[in-house]
mmCIF file of C-alpha atoms and ligand atoms in Angstrom:
data_model
loop_
_atom_site.group_PDB
_atom_site.id
_atom_site.type_symbol
_atom_site.label_atom_id
_atom_site.label_comp_id
_atom_site.label_asym_id
_atom_site.label_seq_id
_atom_site.Cartn_x
_atom_site.Cartn_y
_atom_site.Cartn_z
ATOM 1 C CA MET A 1360 -8.005 3.705 -26.303
ATOM 2 C CA SER A 1361 -8.554 2.198 -22.866
ATOM 3 C CA ALA A 1362 -5.256 0.415 -21.229
ATOM 4 C CA THR A 1363 -5.492 -3.734 -20.839
ATOM 5 C CA LEU A 1364 -3.901 -5.654 -18.313
ATOM 6 C CA ASN A 1365 -1.350 -6.722 -21.038
ATOM 7 C CA ASP A 1366 -0.362 -2.833 -20.649
ATOM 8 C CA TYR A 1367 0.136 -3.282 -17.162
ATOM 9 C CA ARG A 1368 2.608 -6.261 -17.381
ATOM 10 C CA ALA A 1369 6.295 -5.912 -16.651
ATOM 11 C CA GLU A 1370 9.060 -8.149 -15.474
ATOM 12 C CA THR A 1371 8.160 -11.954 -14.717
ATOM 13 C CA PRO A 1372 7.870 -11.988 -10.910
ATOM 14 C CA THR A 1373 10.321 -14.093 -8.976
ATOM 15 C CA TRP A 1374 7.895 -14.539 -5.611
ATOM 16 C CA CYS A 1375 7.815 -18.257 -4.847
ATOM 17 C CA PRO A 1376 4.861 -20.083 -6.095
ATOM 18 C CA GLY A 1377 1.537 -19.181 -4.290
ATOM 19 C CA CYS A 1378 2.919 -15.927 -2.711
ATOM 20 C CA GLY A 1379 0.010 -13.510 -1.861
ATOM 21 C CA ASP A 1380 1.718 -10.734 -3.526
ATOM 22 C CA PHE A 1381 0.658 -12.023 -6.987
ATOM 23 C CA GLY A 1382 -2.973 -11.446 -6.072
ATOM 24 C CA VAL A 1383 -2.112 -7.948 -4.822
ATOM 25 C CA LEU A 1384 -0.355 -7.005 -8.174
ATOM 26 C CA ARG A 1385 -2.935 -8.839 -10.083
ATOM 27 C CA ALA A 1386 -5.894 -6.644 -8.198
ATOM 28 C CA ILE A 1387 -3.533 -3.301 -8.535
ATOM 29 C CA GLN A 1388 -3.356 -4.083 -12.271
ATOM 30 C CA ARG A 1389 -7.070 -4.918 -12.674
ATOM 31 C CA ALA A 1390 -8.207 -1.638 -10.217
ATOM 32 C CA LEU A 1391 -6.136 0.739 -12.855
ATOM 33 C CA VAL A 1392 -7.557 -0.872 -15.922
ATOM 34 C CA ASP A 1393 -11.270 -0.500 -14.543
ATOM 35 C CA LEU A 1394 -10.744 2.987 -13.481
ATOM 36 C CA GLU A 1395 -9.324 3.645 -17.284
ATOM 37 C CA ILE A 1396 -6.251 4.897 -15.957
ATOM 38 C CA ALA A 1397 -3.324 4.867 -18.518
ATOM 39 C CA PRO A 1398 0.110 3.239 -17.557
ATOM 40 C CA HIS A 1399 1.897 6.553 -18.168
ATOM 41 C CA GLU A 1400 -0.161 8.270 -15.452
ATOM 42 C CA VAL A 1401 0.750 6.359 -12.528
ATOM 43 C CA LEU A 1402 3.888 6.127 -10.450
ATOM 44 C CA VAL A 1403 4.327 3.142 -8.074
ATOM 45 C CA VAL A 1404 6.869 3.720 -5.359
ATOM 46 C CA SER A 1405 8.140 0.806 -3.333
ATOM 47 C CA GLY A 1406 9.998 -0.461 -0.384
ATOM 48 C CA ILE A 1407 12.269 -3.136 0.254
ATOM 49 C CA GLY A 1408 11.088 -6.618 0.732
ATOM 50 C CA CYS A 1409 9.463 -9.380 -1.304
ATOM 51 C CA SER A 1410 6.777 -6.916 -1.643
ATOM 52 C CA GLY A 1411 9.097 -4.283 -2.615
ATOM 53 C CA LYS A 1412 9.691 -6.041 -5.558
ATOM 54 C CA LEU A 1413 6.136 -5.402 -7.152
ATOM 55 C CA SER A 1414 7.430 -1.882 -8.701
ATOM 56 C CA SER A 1415 9.532 -3.892 -11.109
ATOM 57 C CA TYR A 1416 6.407 -5.993 -12.081
ATOM 58 C CA ILE A 1417 4.157 -3.646 -13.050
ATOM 59 C CA GLY A 1418 4.156 -1.758 -16.329
ATOM 60 C CA THR A 1419 3.846 1.969 -15.007
ATOM 61 C CA TYR A 1420 6.677 4.569 -13.792
ATOM 62 C CA GLY A 1421 8.250 2.820 -10.847
ATOM 63 C CA PHE A 1422 10.925 3.851 -8.006
ATOM 64 C CA HIS A 1423 12.339 0.980 -5.817
ATOM 65 C CA GLY A 1424 13.506 3.076 -2.950
ATOM 66 C CA LEU A 1425 15.180 2.449 0.498
ATOM 67 C CA HIS A 1426 13.644 0.104 3.114
ATOM 68 C CA GLY A 1427 10.835 1.908 5.247
ATOM 69 C CA ARG A 1428 11.258 5.284 3.071
ATOM 70 C CA THR A 1429 8.562 4.717 0.853
ATOM 71 C CA LEU A 1430 6.407 7.139 1.749
ATOM 72 C CA PRO A 1431 8.458 10.288 1.795
ATOM 73 C CA VAL A 1432 9.358 9.425 -1.781
ATOM 74 C CA ALA A 1433 5.564 8.952 -2.900
ATOM 75 C CA GLN A 1434 4.339 12.086 -0.928
ATOM 76 C CA ALA A 1435 7.098 14.307 -2.803
ATOM 77 C CA ALA A 1436 6.446 12.957 -6.071
ATOM 78 C CA LYS A 1437 2.623 13.642 -5.480
ATOM 79 C CA LEU A 1438 3.568 17.284 -4.409
ATOM 80 C CA ALA A 1439 5.718 17.608 -7.563
ATOM 81 C CA ASN A 1440 3.123 16.581 -10.063
ATOM 82 C CA ARG A 1441 -0.298 15.791 -8.497
ATOM 83 C CA ASN A 1442 -1.530 15.027 -12.033
ATOM 84 C CA LEU A 1443 0.018 11.514 -11.221
ATOM 85 C CA ILE A 1444 -1.738 8.677 -9.848
ATOM 86 C CA VAL A 1445 0.810 7.757 -6.851
ATOM 87 C CA LEU A 1446 0.613 4.361 -5.177
ATOM 88 C CA ALA A 1447 3.055 3.514 -2.504
ATOM 89 C CA VAL A 1448 3.265 -0.452 -1.973
ATOM 90 C CA GLY A 1449 5.392 -2.693 0.665
ATOM 91 C CA GLY A 1450 5.572 -5.079 3.342
ATOM 92 C CA ASP A 1451 4.400 -4.673 6.983
ATOM 93 C CA GLY A 1452 8.002 -4.588 8.175
ATOM 94 C CA ASP A 1453 8.497 -1.712 5.777
ATOM 95 C CA GLY A 1454 5.485 0.456 6.427
ATOM 96 C CA TYR A 1455 4.899 -0.486 10.166
ATOM 97 C CA GLY A 1456 8.325 -1.171 11.663
ATOM 98 C CA ILE A 1457 11.058 0.729 10.330
ATOM 99 C CA GLY A 1458 8.849 3.278 8.064
ATOM 100 C CA VAL A 1459 6.047 3.728 11.062
ATOM 101 C CA GLY A 1460 7.105 7.425 11.872
ATOM 102 C CA HIS A 1461 6.385 8.432 8.078
ATOM 103 C CA LEU A 1462 3.229 6.542 8.138
ATOM 104 C CA VAL A 1463 1.988 8.563 11.136
ATOM 105 C CA HIS A 1464 3.048 11.889 9.373
ATOM 106 C CA ALA A 1465 1.562 10.728 5.789
ATOM 107 C CA ILE A 1466 -1.927 10.254 7.858
ATOM 108 C CA ARG A 1467 -1.393 13.616 9.426
ATOM 109 C CA ARG A 1468 -0.659 15.566 5.971
ATOM 110 C CA ASN A 1469 -3.058 13.885 3.943
ATOM 111 C CA VAL A 1470 -1.153 14.099 0.662
ATOM 112 C CA ASP A 1471 -3.444 12.421 -2.130
ATOM 113 C CA ILE A 1472 -1.635 8.873 -2.420
ATOM 114 C CA THR A 1473 -2.794 5.347 -1.779
ATOM 115 C CA TYR A 1474 -0.624 3.023 0.220
ATOM 116 C CA ILE A 1475 -0.812 -0.493 -0.197
ATOM 117 C CA VAL A 1476 0.858 -2.702 2.591
ATOM 118 C CA MET A 1477 1.354 -6.199 1.792
ATOM 119 C CA ASN A 1478 0.847 -7.675 4.938
ATOM 120 C CA ASN A 1479 2.122 -11.277 5.814
ATOM 121 C CA ASP A 1480 3.046 -10.971 9.661
ATOM 122 C CA VAL A 1481 6.741 -11.729 8.830
ATOM 123 C CA TYR A 1482 9.918 -10.133 7.431
ATOM 124 C CA ALA A 1483 10.145 -12.363 4.252
ATOM 125 C CA LEU A 1484 12.874 -11.405 2.301
ATOM 126 C CA THR A 1485 15.579 -11.895 5.125
ATOM 127 C CA VAL A 1486 14.014 -15.201 5.632
ATOM 128 C CA GLY A 1487 11.316 -15.438 8.493
ATOM 129 C CA GLN A 1488 11.949 -13.003 11.578
ATOM 130 C CA SER A 1489 9.210 -11.694 13.673
ATOM 131 C CA ALA A 1490 7.842 -8.472 12.389
ATOM 132 C CA PRO A 1491 6.127 -5.870 14.236
ATOM 133 C CA THR A 1492 2.629 -7.642 13.309
ATOM 134 C CA THR A 1493 3.845 -11.214 14.391
ATOM 135 C CA PRO A 1494 1.418 -12.221 17.067
ATOM 136 C CA ARG A 1495 2.772 -12.872 20.442
ATOM 137 C CA GLY A 1496 3.932 -16.241 20.997
ATOM 138 C CA ARG A 1497 4.417 -17.364 17.360
ATOM 139 C CA ILE A 1498 7.950 -19.101 16.740
ATOM 140 C CA THR A 1499 9.952 -17.341 14.202
ATOM 141 C CA ARG A 1500 13.370 -17.671 13.140
ATOM 142 C CA SER A 1501 14.292 -14.606 15.201
ATOM 143 C CA ALA A 1502 12.158 -15.849 17.896
ATOM 144 C CA PRO A 1503 12.803 -19.545 18.730
ATOM 145 C CA TYR A 1504 10.842 -19.291 22.132
ATOM 146 C CA GLY A 1505 8.159 -17.289 20.713
ATOM 147 C CA THR A 1506 7.688 -13.580 19.910
ATOM 148 C CA PRO A 1507 7.576 -11.790 23.001
ATOM 149 C CA GLU A 1508 6.030 -8.450 21.885
ATOM 150 C CA GLU A 1509 2.326 -7.688 21.601
ATOM 151 C CA PRO A 1510 1.912 -7.033 17.657
ATOM 152 C CA VAL A 1511 0.750 -3.598 16.150
ATOM 153 C CA SER A 1512 -2.690 -2.900 15.052
ATOM 154 C CA PRO A 1513 -2.201 -0.924 11.959
ATOM 155 C CA LEU A 1514 -5.718 -0.127 11.298
ATOM 156 C CA GLY A 1515 -6.420 0.861 14.719
ATOM 157 C CA MET A 1516 -3.447 3.002 14.902
ATOM 158 C CA ALA A 1517 -4.570 4.423 11.418
ATOM 159 C CA LEU A 1518 -8.055 5.154 12.828
ATOM 160 C CA GLY A 1519 -6.640 6.791 15.920
ATOM 161 C CA LEU A 1520 -4.405 9.242 13.919
ATOM 162 C CA GLY A 1521 -7.692 10.272 11.856
ATOM 163 C CA ALA A 1522 -6.834 8.822 8.563
ATOM 164 C CA GLY A 1523 -9.595 9.592 5.919
ATOM 165 C CA PHE A 1524 -9.690 6.079 4.513
ATOM 166 C CA VAL A 1525 -8.754 2.985 6.108
ATOM 167 C CA ALA A 1526 -9.234 -0.286 4.474
ATOM 168 C CA GLN A 1527 -8.451 -4.137 4.578
ATOM 169 C CA GLY A 1528 -8.020 -6.947 1.653
ATOM 170 C CA PHE A 1529 -7.084 -10.218 1.196
ATOM 171 C CA ALA A 1530 -4.837 -11.510 -1.588
ATOM 172 C CA GLY A 1531 -6.933 -14.984 -1.765
ATOM 173 C CA ASN A 1532 -10.107 -12.764 -2.679
ATOM 174 C CA VAL A 1533 -8.814 -10.422 -5.538
ATOM 175 C CA ASP A 1534 -12.205 -9.482 -6.795
ATOM 176 C CA HIS A 1535 -12.923 -7.665 -3.268
ATOM 177 C CA LEU A 1536 -8.974 -6.092 -3.388
ATOM 178 C CA VAL A 1537 -9.933 -4.606 -6.807
ATOM 179 C CA ALA A 1538 -12.940 -2.739 -5.628
ATOM 180 C CA ILE A 1539 -10.906 -1.821 -2.451
ATOM 181 C CA VAL A 1540 -8.037 -0.495 -3.930
ATOM 182 C CA LYS A 1541 -10.440 1.396 -6.872
ATOM 183 C CA ALA A 1542 -12.061 3.255 -3.885
ATOM 184 C CA ALA A 1543 -8.748 3.926 -2.356
ATOM 185 C CA ILE A 1544 -7.546 5.560 -5.378
ATOM 186 C CA ARG A 1545 -10.589 7.548 -5.831
ATOM 187 C CA HIS A 1546 -10.553 8.674 -2.443
ATOM 188 C CA ARG A 1547 -9.018 12.531 -2.109
ATOM 189 C CA GLY A 1548 -6.503 12.053 0.267
ATOM 190 C CA PHE A 1549 -4.160 9.400 2.036
ATOM 191 C CA ALA A 1550 -5.680 6.124 1.727
ATOM 192 C CA LEU A 1551 -4.514 2.946 3.648
ATOM 193 C CA VAL A 1552 -5.118 -0.645 2.193
ATOM 194 C CA ASN A 1553 -3.650 -3.489 4.627
ATOM 195 C CA ALA A 1554 -3.928 -6.085 2.504
ATOM 196 C CA PHE A 1555 -3.463 -9.626 4.095
ATOM 197 C CA SER A 1556 -0.866 -11.218 1.624
ATOM 198 C CA PRO A 1557 0.524 -14.781 2.899
ATOM 199 C CA CYS A 1558 3.915 -15.912 2.811
ATOM 200 C CA VAL A 1559 3.796 -19.369 1.977
ATOM 201 C CA THR A 1560 7.329 -20.240 2.599
ATOM 202 C CA PHE A 1561 8.048 -18.272 5.645
ATOM 203 C CA ASN A 1562 4.959 -17.866 7.680
ATOM 204 C CA PRO A 1563 2.396 -20.833 6.499
ATOM 205 C CA GLU A 1564 0.481 -20.680 9.671
ATOM 206 C CA PHE A 1565 -0.919 -17.087 8.466
ATOM 207 C CA GLY A 1566 -2.095 -18.830 5.141
ATOM 208 C CA TYR A 1567 -5.049 -18.484 2.747
ATOM 209 C CA ASP A 1568 -7.257 -21.205 4.599
ATOM 210 C CA TYR A 1569 -6.454 -19.620 8.249
ATOM 211 C CA LEU A 1570 -7.451 -15.957 6.803
ATOM 212 C CA ARG A 1571 -10.428 -17.373 4.534
ATOM 213 C CA ALA A 1572 -12.081 -19.035 7.493
ATOM 214 C CA ARG A 1573 -11.713 -16.039 9.889
ATOM 215 C CA LEU A 1574 -12.122 -12.745 7.995
ATOM 216 C CA PHE A 1575 -15.407 -10.665 8.542
ATOM 217 C CA ASP A 1576 -16.495 -8.791 5.735
ATOM 218 C CA VAL A 1577 -17.920 -5.297 6.653
ATOM 219 C CA ASP A 1578 -18.980 -4.466 2.655
ATOM 220 C CA GLN A 1579 -21.299 -7.438 3.069
ATOM 221 C CA ASP A 1580 -22.889 -6.178 6.116
ATOM 222 C CA PRO A 1581 -25.874 -3.879 5.039
ATOM 223 C CA GLY A 1582 -25.839 -2.389 8.538
ATOM 224 C CA TYR A 1583 -22.182 -1.378 8.825
ATOM 225 C CA ASP A 1584 -21.724 2.365 8.230
ATOM 226 C CA ARG A 1585 -18.203 3.208 6.789
ATOM 227 C CA HIS A 1586 -18.266 6.832 7.794
ATOM 228 C CA ASP A 1587 -18.453 6.038 11.337
ATOM 229 C CA ALA A 1588 -14.588 5.619 12.398
ATOM 230 C CA MET A 1589 -15.943 4.470 16.250
ATOM 231 C CA ALA A 1590 -17.754 1.725 14.313
ATOM 232 C CA ALA A 1591 -14.582 0.646 12.675
ATOM 233 C CA MET A 1592 -12.681 0.635 15.949
ATOM 234 C CA ARG A 1593 -15.568 -1.697 17.219
ATOM 235 C CA VAL A 1594 -15.633 -4.161 14.567
ATOM 236 C CA LEU A 1595 -11.679 -4.346 14.449
ATOM 237 C CA SER A 1596 -11.768 -4.841 18.423
ATOM 238 C CA GLU A 1597 -14.533 -7.717 18.273
ATOM 239 C CA LYS A 1598 -13.012 -9.509 15.128
ATOM 240 C CA GLY A 1599 -9.447 -9.157 16.459
ATOM 241 C CA GLY A 1600 -8.448 -7.346 13.286
ATOM 242 C CA LEU A 1601 -9.698 -10.122 11.030
ATOM 243 C CA VAL A 1602 -12.030 -7.651 9.174
ATOM 244 C CA GLU A 1603 -12.241 -7.508 5.360
ATOM 245 C CA GLY A 1604 -13.449 -4.545 3.662
ATOM 246 C CA ILE A 1605 -13.601 -0.193 3.269
ATOM 247 C CA LEU A 1606 -13.732 0.236 7.371
ATOM 248 C CA TYR A 1607 -13.987 3.838 7.105
ATOM 249 C CA GLU A 1608 -13.949 6.524 4.885
ATOM 250 C CA ASP A 1609 -14.370 10.342 5.368
ATOM 251 C CA PRO A 1610 -15.876 11.978 1.701
ATOM 252 C CA ALA A 1611 -15.298 15.490 3.133
ATOM 253 C CA ALA A 1612 -11.315 15.196 3.548
ATOM 254 C CA ILE A 1613 -9.268 17.776 1.828
ATOM 255 C CA PRO A 1614 -6.114 16.412 0.503
ATOM 256 C CA TYR A 1615 -2.891 18.629 1.288
ATOM 257 C CA ASP A 1616 -2.368 19.291 -2.126
ATOM 258 C CA GLU A 1617 -5.409 20.901 -2.871
ATOM 259 C CA ALA A 1618 -5.641 22.727 0.358
ATOM 260 C CA LEU A 1619 -2.182 24.939 0.039
ATOM 261 C CA PRO A 1620 -2.396 27.761 -2.402
ATOM 262 C CA GLN A 1621 0.866 27.437 -3.781
ATOM 263 C CA PHE A 1622 -0.348 23.927 -5.040
ATOM 264 C CA ALA A 1623 -3.718 24.865 -5.660
ATOM 265 C CA LYS A 1624 -3.566 26.300 -9.166
ATOM 266 C CA GLU A 1625 -1.507 24.065 -10.884
ATOM 267 C CA PRO A 1626 1.056 21.256 -10.265
ATOM 268 C CA LEU A 1627 4.651 22.318 -9.267
ATOM 269 C CA VAL A 1628 6.001 20.556 -12.585
ATOM 270 C CA ALA A 1629 3.945 23.080 -14.570
ATOM 271 C CA GLN A 1630 5.265 26.086 -12.448
ATOM 272 C CA VAL A 1631 9.298 25.613 -13.148
ATOM 273 C CA ALA A 1632 10.618 25.454 -16.490
ATOM 274 C CA PRO A 1633 11.769 22.249 -17.894
ATOM 275 C CA LEU A 1634 15.454 21.437 -17.634
ATOM 276 C CA ASP A 1635 17.601 22.249 -20.734
ATOM 277 C CA ASP A 1636 19.004 19.250 -22.304
ATOM 278 C CA ALA A 1637 22.796 19.753 -20.944
ATOM 279 C CA THR A 1638 21.344 20.328 -17.107
ATOM 280 C CA ARG A 1639 19.453 16.958 -17.680
ATOM 281 C CA GLN A 1640 22.187 15.067 -18.852
ATOM 282 C CA ALA A 1641 24.396 16.168 -15.980
ATOM 283 C CA VAL A 1642 21.604 15.537 -13.462
ATOM 284 C CA LEU A 1643 21.371 11.464 -15.166
ATOM 285 C CA ALA A 1644 25.049 11.364 -15.309
ATOM 286 C CA SER A 1645 25.025 12.226 -11.277
ATOM 287 C CA PHE A 1646 22.951 8.968 -10.792
ATOM 288 C CA GLY A 1647 25.322 7.107 -13.266
ATOM 289 C CA VAL A 1648 22.648 6.906 -15.712
ATOM 290 C CA THR A 1649 23.714 7.698 -19.761
ATOM 291 C CA SER A 1650 21.224 8.381 -22.099
HETATM 292 C C1 TPP B 2119 17.775 0.015 6.789
HETATM 293 C C2 TPP B 2119 17.520 -1.386 6.145
HETATM 294 N N1 TPP B 2119 17.574 -2.255 7.041
HETATM 295 C C3 TPP B 2119 17.394 -3.626 7.089
HETATM 296 C C4 TPP B 2119 17.239 -3.984 5.897
HETATM 297 C C5 TPP B 2119 17.240 -5.273 5.741
HETATM 298 N N2 TPP B 2119 15.904 -5.760 5.127
HETATM 299 C C6 TPP B 2119 15.762 -6.003 4.018
HETATM 300 S S1 TPP B 2119 13.775 -6.609 3.626
HETATM 301 C C7 TPP B 2119 13.611 -6.535 5.402
HETATM 302 C C8 TPP B 2119 12.222 -6.753 5.886
HETATM 303 C C9 TPP B 2119 11.184 -7.226 4.849
HETATM 304 O O1 TPP B 2119 9.848 -7.382 5.329
HETATM 305 P P1 TPP B 2119 8.847 -6.429 4.714
HETATM 306 O O2 TPP B 2119 8.735 -4.874 4.688
HETATM 307 O O3 TPP B 2119 7.479 -7.109 5.862
HETATM 308 O O4 TPP B 2119 8.527 -7.351 3.594
HETATM 309 P P2 TPP B 2119 8.227 -8.757 2.826
HETATM 310 O O5 TPP B 2119 9.706 -9.224 2.538
HETATM 311 O O6 TPP B 2119 7.767 -9.661 3.874
HETATM 312 O O7 TPP B 2119 7.554 -8.441 1.880
HETATM 313 C C10 TPP B 2119 14.664 -6.233 6.114
HETATM 314 C C11 TPP B 2119 14.945 -6.049 7.400
HETATM 315 C C12 TPP B 2119 17.429 -3.084 4.685
HETATM 316 N N3 TPP B 2119 17.353 -3.646 3.579
HETATM 317 N N4 TPP B 2119 17.579 -1.736 5.339
HETATM 318 S S1 SF4 B 2120 9.382 -15.552 0.701
HETATM 319 FE FE1 SF4 B 2120 7.211 -15.412 1.151
HETATM 320 S S2 SF4 B 2120 6.947 -13.128 0.824
HETATM 321 FE FE2 SF4 B 2120 8.612 -13.719 -0.427
HETATM 322 S S3 SF4 B 2120 8.217 -14.247 -2.217
HETATM 323 FE FE3 SF4 B 2120 8.214 -16.142 -1.213
HETATM 324 S S4 SF4 B 2120 6.238 -16.306 -0.320
HETATM 325 FE FE4 SF4 B 2120 6.417 -14.647 -0.710
#
């Protein structure tokens, strides 16, 4: 029997009322249900931040890791068991700040995982400091005279590094985000989804109305070719990054985990003997877990 949205529920979120992360959570849950994936087939790895709590709020396997270290854990899990659907989730600070080095190498390595970044242009959990995405001049708690640096362009960076799937969604348009997340999961290789997810508490300027009035939807443009990386670069530049939809997809991408002979035949987990019970207990005990 197919999973339902109820099967994907877990703890009740403690996010502020109106937080964009609710929309992203709902989009991921709906995408998994639509794709008829069962919760036990999915691992969600998250970083630290308000967004990082998402792995506790979804009824899949979960790993809440260290700030900025989401991608190494997610890639390792996929390499160990490529039968799992692996989603990495986190904030823009997590992915484009402290963890940006891992993003560069995840794109180049092309392990078949989906990375959903909840982008609110601010460090929210730590109460509103400038993030790498904060526009120059914006006043934040860490920049009372205005943020002095230029922001990163995460999608431009990903395209420049040769990413095989680059998309942008919006928590205020969940139906569209569902379609984007489904396409990202189906893509064979590393997929980046930058999901604008307003922080209504610490960055209300970058809110629902602001985004709704400005986002240009490439998926509604019949002339847009999502297989043309230069077109993606052009539209990003023309619209100042305020674009929604699947900007680029390379249907011929070959994931790392399928390209290497040692992974190609069967997943690593199938190639090693299962742990005997005493060893399993000892490993769990080393993490302070008793079963
Ligand atoms: C190594 C390390 N450095 C700093 C912190 C403090 N810290 C916790 S969350 C966070 C930023 C969160 O911002 P973001 O990743 O954008 O997520 P959001 O809370 O906005 O969802 C920081 C700096 C930490 N937990 N670990
Ligand atoms: S502080 Fe911002 S990002 Fe964090 S839960 Fe509240 S609205 Fe969401």
